[in-house]
PDB file of C-alpha atoms in Angstrom:
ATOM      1  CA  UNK A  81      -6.859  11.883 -13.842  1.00  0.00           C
ATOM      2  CA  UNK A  82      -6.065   8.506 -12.340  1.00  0.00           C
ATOM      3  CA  UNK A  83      -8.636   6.611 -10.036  1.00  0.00           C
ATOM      4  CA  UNK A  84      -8.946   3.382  -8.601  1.00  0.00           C
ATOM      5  CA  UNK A  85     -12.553   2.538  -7.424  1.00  0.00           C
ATOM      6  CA  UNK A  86     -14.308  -0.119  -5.132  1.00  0.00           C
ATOM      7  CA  UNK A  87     -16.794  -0.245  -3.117  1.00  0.00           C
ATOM      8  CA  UNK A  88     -16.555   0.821   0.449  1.00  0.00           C
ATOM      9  CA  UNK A  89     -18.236  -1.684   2.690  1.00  0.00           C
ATOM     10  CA  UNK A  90     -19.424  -5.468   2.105  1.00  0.00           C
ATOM     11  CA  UNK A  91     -20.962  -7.849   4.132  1.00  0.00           C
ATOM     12  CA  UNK A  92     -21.025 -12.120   3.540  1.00  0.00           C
ATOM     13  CA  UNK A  93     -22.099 -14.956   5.514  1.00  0.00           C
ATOM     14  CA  UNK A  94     -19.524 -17.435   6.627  1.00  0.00           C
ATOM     15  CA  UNK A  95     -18.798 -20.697   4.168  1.00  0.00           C
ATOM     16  CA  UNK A  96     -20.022 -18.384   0.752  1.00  0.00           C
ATOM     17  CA  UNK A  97     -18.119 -16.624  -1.475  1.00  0.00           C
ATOM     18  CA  UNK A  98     -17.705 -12.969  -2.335  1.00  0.00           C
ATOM     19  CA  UNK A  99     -16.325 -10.972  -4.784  1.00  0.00           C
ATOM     20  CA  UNK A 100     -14.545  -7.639  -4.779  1.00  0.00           C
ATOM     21  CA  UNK A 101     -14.593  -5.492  -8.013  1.00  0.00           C
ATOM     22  CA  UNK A 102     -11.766  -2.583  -8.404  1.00  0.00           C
ATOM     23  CA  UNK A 103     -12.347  -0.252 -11.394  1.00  0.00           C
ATOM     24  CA  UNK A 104      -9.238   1.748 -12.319  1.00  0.00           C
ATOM     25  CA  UNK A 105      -8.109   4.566 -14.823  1.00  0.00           C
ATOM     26  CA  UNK A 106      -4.693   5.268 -14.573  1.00  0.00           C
ATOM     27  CA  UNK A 107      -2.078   7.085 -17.356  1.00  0.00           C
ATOM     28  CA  UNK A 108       0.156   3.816 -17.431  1.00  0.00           C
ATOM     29  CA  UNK A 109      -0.476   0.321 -16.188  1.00  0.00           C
ATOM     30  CA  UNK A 110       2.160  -2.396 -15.434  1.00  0.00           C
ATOM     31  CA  UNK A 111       0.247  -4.298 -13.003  1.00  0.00           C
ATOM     32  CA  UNK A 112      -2.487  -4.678 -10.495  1.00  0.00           C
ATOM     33  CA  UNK A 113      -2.000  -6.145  -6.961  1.00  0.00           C
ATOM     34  CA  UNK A 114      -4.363  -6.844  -4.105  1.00  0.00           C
ATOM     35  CA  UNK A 115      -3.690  -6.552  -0.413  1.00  0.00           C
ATOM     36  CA  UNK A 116      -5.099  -7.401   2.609  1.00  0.00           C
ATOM     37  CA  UNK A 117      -5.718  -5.239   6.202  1.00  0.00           C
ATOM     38  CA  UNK A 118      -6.534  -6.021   9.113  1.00  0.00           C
ATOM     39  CA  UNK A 119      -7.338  -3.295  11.553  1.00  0.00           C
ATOM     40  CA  UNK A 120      -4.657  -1.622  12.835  1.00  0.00           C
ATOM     41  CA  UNK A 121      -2.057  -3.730  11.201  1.00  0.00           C
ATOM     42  CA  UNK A 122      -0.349  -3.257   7.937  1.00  0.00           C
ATOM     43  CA  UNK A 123      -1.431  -4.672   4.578  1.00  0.00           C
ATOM     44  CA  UNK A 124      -0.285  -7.874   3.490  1.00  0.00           C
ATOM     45  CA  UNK A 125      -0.204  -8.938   0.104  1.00  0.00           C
ATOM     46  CA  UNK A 126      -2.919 -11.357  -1.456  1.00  0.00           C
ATOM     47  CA  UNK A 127      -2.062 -11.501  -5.694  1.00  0.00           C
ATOM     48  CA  UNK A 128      -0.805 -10.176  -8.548  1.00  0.00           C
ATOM     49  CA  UNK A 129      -1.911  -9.612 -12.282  1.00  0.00           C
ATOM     50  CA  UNK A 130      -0.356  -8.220 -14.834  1.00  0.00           C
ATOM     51  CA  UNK A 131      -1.873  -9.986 -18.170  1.00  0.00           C
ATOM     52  CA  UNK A 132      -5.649 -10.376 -18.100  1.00  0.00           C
ATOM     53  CA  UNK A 133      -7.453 -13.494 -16.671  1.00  0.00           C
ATOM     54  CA  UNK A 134      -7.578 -15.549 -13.268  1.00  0.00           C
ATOM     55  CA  UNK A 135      -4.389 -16.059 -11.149  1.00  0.00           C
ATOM     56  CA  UNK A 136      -5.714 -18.391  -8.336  1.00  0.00           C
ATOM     57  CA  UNK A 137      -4.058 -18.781  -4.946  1.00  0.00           C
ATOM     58  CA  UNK A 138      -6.124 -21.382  -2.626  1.00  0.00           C
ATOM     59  CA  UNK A 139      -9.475 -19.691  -1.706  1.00  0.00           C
ATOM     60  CA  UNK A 140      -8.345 -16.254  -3.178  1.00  0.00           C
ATOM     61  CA  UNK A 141      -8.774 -15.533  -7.157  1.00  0.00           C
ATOM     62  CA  UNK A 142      -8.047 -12.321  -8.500  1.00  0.00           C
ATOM     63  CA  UNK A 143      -9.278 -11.620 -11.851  1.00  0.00           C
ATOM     64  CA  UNK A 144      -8.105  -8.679 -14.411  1.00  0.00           C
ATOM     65  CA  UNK A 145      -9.683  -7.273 -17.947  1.00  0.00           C
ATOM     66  CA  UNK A 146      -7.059  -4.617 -18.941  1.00  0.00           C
ATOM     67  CA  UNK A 147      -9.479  -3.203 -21.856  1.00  0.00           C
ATOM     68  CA  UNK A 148     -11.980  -2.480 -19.680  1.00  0.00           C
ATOM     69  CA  UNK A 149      -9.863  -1.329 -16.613  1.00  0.00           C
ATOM     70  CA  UNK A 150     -11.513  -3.844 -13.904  1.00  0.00           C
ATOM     71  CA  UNK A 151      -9.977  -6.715 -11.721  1.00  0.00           C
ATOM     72  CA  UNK A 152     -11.937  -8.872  -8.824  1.00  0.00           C
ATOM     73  CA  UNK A 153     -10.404 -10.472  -6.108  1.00  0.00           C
ATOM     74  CA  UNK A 154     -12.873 -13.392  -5.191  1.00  0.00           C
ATOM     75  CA  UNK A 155     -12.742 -15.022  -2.063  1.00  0.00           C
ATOM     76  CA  UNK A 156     -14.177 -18.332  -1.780  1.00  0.00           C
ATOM     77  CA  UNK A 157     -15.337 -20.398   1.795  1.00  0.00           C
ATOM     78  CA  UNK A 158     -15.410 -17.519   3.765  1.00  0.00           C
ATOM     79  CA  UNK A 159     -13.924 -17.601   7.164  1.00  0.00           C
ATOM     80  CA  UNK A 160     -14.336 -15.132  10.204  1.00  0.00           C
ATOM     81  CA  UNK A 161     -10.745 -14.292   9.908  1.00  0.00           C
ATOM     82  CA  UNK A 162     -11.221 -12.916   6.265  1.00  0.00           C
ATOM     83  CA  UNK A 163     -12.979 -10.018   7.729  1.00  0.00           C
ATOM     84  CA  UNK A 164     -10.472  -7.216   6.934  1.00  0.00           C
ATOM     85  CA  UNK A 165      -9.810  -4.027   4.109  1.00  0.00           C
ATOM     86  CA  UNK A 166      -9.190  -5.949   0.996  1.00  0.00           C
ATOM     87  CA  UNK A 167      -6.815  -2.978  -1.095  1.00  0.00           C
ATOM     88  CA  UNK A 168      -6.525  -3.066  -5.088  1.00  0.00           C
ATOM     89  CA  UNK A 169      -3.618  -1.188  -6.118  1.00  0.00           C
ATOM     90  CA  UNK A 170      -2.285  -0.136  -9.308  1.00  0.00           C
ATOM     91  CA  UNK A 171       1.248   0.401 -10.700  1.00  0.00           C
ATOM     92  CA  UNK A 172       1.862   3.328 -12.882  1.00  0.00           C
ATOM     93  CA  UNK A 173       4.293   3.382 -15.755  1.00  0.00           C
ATOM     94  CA  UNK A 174       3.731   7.401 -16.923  1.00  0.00           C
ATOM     95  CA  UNK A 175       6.699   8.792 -18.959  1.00  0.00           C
ATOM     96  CA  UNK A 176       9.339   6.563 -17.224  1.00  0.00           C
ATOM     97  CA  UNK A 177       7.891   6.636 -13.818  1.00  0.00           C
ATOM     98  CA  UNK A 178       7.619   3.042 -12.690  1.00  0.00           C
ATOM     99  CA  UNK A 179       7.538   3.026  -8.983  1.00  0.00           C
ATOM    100  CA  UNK A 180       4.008   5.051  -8.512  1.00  0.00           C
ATOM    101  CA  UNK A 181       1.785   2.993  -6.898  1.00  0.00           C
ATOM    102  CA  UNK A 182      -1.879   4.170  -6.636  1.00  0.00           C
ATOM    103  CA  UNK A 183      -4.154   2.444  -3.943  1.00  0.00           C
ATOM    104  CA  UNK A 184      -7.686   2.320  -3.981  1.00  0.00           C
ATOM    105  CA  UNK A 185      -9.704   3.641  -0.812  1.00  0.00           C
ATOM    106  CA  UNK A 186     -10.298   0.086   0.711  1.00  0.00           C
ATOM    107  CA  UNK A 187     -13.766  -2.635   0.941  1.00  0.00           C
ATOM    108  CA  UNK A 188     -13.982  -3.121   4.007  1.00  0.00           C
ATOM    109  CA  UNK A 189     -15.505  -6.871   4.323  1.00  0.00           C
ATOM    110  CA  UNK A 190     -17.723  -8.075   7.358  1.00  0.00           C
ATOM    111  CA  UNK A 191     -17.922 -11.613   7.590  1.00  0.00           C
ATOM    112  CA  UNK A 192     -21.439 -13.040   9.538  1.00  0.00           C
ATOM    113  CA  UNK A 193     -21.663 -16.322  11.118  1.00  0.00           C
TER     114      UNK A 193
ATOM    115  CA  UNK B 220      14.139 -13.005   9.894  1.00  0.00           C
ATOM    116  CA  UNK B 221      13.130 -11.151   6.492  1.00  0.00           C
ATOM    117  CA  UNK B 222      11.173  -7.916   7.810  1.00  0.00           C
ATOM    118  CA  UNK B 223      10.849  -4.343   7.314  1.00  0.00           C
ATOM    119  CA  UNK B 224      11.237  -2.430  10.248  1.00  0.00           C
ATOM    120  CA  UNK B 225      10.208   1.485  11.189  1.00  0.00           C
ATOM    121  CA  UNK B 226      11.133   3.305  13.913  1.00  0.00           C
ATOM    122  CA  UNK B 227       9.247   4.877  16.075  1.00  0.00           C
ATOM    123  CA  UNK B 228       5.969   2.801  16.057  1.00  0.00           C
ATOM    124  CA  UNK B 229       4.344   5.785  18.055  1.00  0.00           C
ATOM    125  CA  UNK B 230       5.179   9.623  18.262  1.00  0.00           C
ATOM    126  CA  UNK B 231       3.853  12.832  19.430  1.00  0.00           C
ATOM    127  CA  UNK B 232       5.237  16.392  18.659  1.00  0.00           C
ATOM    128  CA  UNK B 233       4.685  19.906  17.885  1.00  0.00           C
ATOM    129  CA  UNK B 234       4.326  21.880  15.000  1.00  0.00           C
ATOM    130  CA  UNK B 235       7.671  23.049  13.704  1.00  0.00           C
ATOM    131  CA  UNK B 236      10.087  20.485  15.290  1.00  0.00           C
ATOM    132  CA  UNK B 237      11.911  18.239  12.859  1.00  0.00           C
ATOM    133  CA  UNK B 238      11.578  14.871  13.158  1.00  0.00           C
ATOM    134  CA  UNK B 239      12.507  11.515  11.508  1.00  0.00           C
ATOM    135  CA  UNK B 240      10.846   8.038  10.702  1.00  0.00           C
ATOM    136  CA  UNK B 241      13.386   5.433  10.076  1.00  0.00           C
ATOM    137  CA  UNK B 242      12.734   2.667   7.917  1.00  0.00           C
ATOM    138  CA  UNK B 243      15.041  -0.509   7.262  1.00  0.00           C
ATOM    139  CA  UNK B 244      14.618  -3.553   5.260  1.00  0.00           C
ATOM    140  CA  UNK B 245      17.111  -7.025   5.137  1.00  0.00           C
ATOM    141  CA  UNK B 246      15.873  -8.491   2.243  1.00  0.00           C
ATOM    142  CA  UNK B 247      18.466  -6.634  -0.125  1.00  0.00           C
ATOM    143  CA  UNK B 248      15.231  -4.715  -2.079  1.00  0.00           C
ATOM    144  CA  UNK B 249      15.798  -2.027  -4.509  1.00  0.00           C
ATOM    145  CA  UNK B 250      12.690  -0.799  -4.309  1.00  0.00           C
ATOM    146  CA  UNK B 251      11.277   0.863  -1.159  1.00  0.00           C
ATOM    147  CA  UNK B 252       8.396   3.661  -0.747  1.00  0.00           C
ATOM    148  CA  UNK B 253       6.575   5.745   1.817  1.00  0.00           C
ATOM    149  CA  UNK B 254       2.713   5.818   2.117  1.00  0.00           C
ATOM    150  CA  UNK B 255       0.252   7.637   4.613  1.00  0.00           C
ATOM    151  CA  UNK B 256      -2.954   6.149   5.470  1.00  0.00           C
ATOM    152  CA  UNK B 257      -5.819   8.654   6.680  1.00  0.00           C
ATOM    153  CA  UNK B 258      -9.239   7.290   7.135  1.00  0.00           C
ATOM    154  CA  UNK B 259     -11.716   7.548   4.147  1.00  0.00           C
ATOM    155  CA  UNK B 260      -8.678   8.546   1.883  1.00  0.00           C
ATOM    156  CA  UNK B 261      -6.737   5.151   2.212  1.00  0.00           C
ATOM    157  CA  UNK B 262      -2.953   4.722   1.259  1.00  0.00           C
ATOM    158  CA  UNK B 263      -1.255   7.642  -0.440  1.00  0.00           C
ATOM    159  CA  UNK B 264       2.126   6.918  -2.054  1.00  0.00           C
ATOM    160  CA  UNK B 265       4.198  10.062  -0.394  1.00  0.00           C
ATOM    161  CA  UNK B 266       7.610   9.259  -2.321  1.00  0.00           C
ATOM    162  CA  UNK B 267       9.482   5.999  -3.723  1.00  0.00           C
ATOM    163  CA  UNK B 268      12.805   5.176  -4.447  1.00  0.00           C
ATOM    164  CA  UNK B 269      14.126   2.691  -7.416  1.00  0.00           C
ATOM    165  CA  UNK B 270      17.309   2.664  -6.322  1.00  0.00           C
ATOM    166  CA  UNK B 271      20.309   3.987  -4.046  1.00  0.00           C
ATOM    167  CA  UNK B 272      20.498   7.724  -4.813  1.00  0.00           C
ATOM    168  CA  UNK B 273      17.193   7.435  -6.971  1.00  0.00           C
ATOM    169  CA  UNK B 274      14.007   9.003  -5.333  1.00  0.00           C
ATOM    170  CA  UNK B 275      10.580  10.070  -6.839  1.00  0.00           C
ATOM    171  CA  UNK B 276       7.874  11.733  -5.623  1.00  0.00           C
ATOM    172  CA  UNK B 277       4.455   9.951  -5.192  1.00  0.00           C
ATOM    173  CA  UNK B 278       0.929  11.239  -4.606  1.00  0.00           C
ATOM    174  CA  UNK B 279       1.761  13.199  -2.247  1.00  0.00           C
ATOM    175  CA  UNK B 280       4.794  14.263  -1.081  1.00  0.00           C
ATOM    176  CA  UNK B 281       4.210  18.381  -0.174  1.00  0.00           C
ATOM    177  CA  UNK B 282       5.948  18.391   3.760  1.00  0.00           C
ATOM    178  CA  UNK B 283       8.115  15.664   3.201  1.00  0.00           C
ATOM    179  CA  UNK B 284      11.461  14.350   2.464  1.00  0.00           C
ATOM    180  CA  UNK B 285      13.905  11.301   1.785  1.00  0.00           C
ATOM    181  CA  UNK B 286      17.562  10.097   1.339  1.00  0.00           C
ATOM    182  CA  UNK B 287      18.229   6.665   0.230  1.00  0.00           C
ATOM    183  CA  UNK B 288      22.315   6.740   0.880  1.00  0.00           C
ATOM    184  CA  UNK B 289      22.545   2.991   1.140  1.00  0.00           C
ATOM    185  CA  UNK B 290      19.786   0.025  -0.143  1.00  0.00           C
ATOM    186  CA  UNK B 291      18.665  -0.700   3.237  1.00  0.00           C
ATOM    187  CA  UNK B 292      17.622   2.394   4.698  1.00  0.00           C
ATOM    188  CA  UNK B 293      15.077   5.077   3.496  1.00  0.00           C
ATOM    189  CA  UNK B 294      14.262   7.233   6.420  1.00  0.00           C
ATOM    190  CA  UNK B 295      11.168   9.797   5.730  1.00  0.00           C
ATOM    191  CA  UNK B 296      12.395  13.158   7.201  1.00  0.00           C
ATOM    192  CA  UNK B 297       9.191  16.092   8.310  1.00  0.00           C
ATOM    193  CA  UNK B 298      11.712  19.102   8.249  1.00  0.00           C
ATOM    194  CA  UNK B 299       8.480  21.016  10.187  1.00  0.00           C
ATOM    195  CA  UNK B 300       5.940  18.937  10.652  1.00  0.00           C
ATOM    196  CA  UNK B 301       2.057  20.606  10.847  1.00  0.00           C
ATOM    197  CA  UNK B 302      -1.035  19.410  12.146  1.00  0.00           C
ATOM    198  CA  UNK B 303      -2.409  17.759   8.654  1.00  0.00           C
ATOM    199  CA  UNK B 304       0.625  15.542   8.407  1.00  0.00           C
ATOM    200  CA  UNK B 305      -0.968  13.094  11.525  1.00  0.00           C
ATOM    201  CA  UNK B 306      -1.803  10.184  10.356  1.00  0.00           C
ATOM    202  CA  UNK B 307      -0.877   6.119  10.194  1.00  0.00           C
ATOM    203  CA  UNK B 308       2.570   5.515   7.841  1.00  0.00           C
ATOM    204  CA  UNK B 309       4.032   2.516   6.068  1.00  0.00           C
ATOM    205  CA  UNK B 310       7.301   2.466   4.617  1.00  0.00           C
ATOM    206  CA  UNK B 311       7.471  -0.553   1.948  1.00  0.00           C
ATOM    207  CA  UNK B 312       9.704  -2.863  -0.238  1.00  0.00           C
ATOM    208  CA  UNK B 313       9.700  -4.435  -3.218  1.00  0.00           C
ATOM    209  CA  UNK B 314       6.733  -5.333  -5.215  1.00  0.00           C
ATOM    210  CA  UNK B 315       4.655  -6.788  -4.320  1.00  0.00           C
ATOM    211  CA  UNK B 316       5.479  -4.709  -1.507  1.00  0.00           C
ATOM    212  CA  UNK B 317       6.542  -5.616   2.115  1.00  0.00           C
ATOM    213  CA  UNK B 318       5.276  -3.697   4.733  1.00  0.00           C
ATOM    214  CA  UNK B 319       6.593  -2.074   7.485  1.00  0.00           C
ATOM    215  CA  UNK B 320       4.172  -2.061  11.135  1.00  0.00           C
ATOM    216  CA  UNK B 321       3.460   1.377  10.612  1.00  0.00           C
ATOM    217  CA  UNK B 322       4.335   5.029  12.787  1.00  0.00           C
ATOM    218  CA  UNK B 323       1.430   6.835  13.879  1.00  0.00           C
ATOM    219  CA  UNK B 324       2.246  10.208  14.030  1.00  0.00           C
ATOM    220  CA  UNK B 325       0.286  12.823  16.076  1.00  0.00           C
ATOM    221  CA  UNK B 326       1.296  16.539  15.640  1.00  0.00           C
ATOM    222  CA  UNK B 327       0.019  19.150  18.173  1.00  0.00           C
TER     223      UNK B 327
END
């Protein structure tokens, strides 16, 4: 079957750095993207990996291992505002189906002063 | 102004009357899709389309249907909407996709 899992809730202090891990088993893969929410707004999109290693984007890094089915998103100097959902999404590529896009369940992050 | 709009942001209804969620994008996308988002279940694809004339169903698409007659509009269509089909939706474009504000939908 095809999952995509990460954990639910997190909590960090302002000024540190966390990091989000996204597991995923999917029939086809051609690509892994990360989005954030805000409550009661729609996501907005944060990166994009399709080969493995680090794309980094200012204080966001999202990280992906392809053999092992796992990305992070880490975000570094943590600010009140980051305190959202942070989404990992896969896309599918299963016998010519390239638009499916599966979406995790959501960490929802609680920055702390 | 490149958006994604949907139309309406709010509704309420009954079981059994038809209703449709519009969606439009200007940024000349192929690509557009429909999710739902339900709380503890998070964003379920509900159907995508590549292309004009092209549609596919996602995750979930039981209760629901689409047109894509032209590459700006993809309008989500509940021919008789039930009670399990409230929720928050997103139409989207392009990947990495553009959201739309979102229609929350409340069926009585």
């Amino acid at each position: 079957g095809q999952n995509i899992d990460q954990p639910t809730e997190m909590t960090a202090t302002e000024g540190a750095i966390v990091q989000i891990n996204c597991t995923y088993q999917t029939s086809g893969f051609n690509g892994l993207f990360w989005y954030q929410q805000h409550a009661g707004e729609a996501p907005t999109f944060l990166s994009y990996n399709v080969l493995d290693g680090l794309e980094e984007k200012g204080r966001f890094s999202s990280f992906l291992s392809r053999s092992k089915g796992y990305s992070y998103l880490l975000l570094k100097e943590l600010q009140m505002k980051d305190s959202a959902s942070y989404l990992c999404a896969v896309r599918d590529h299963d016998g010519g189906s390239q638009g499916n896009l599966i979406f995790g369940k959501g960490t929802k992050l609680s920055v702390k002063p | 102004e490149a958006q994604v709009t949907q139309n309406p942001r709010y509704l309420i209804t009954v079981t059994g009357k038809k209703l449709t969620v519009t969606c439009s994008q200007n940024m000349n996308h192929e690509y557009m899709s429909w999710y739902r988002q339900d709380p503890g279940l998070g964003l379920r694809q509900i159907y995508y389309s590549m292309n004009v004339e092209v549609t596919d169903k996602g995750d979930v698409p039981e209760g629901y249907k689409v047109s894509r007659k032209e590459k700006r509009n993809f309008p989500l269509i509940l021919e008789s909407p039930s009670p399990n089909q409230t929720s928050l939706y997103f139409c989207a474009s392009s990947f990495p996709q553009y959201f739309g504000p979102g229609t929350r939908l409340l069926v009585l």
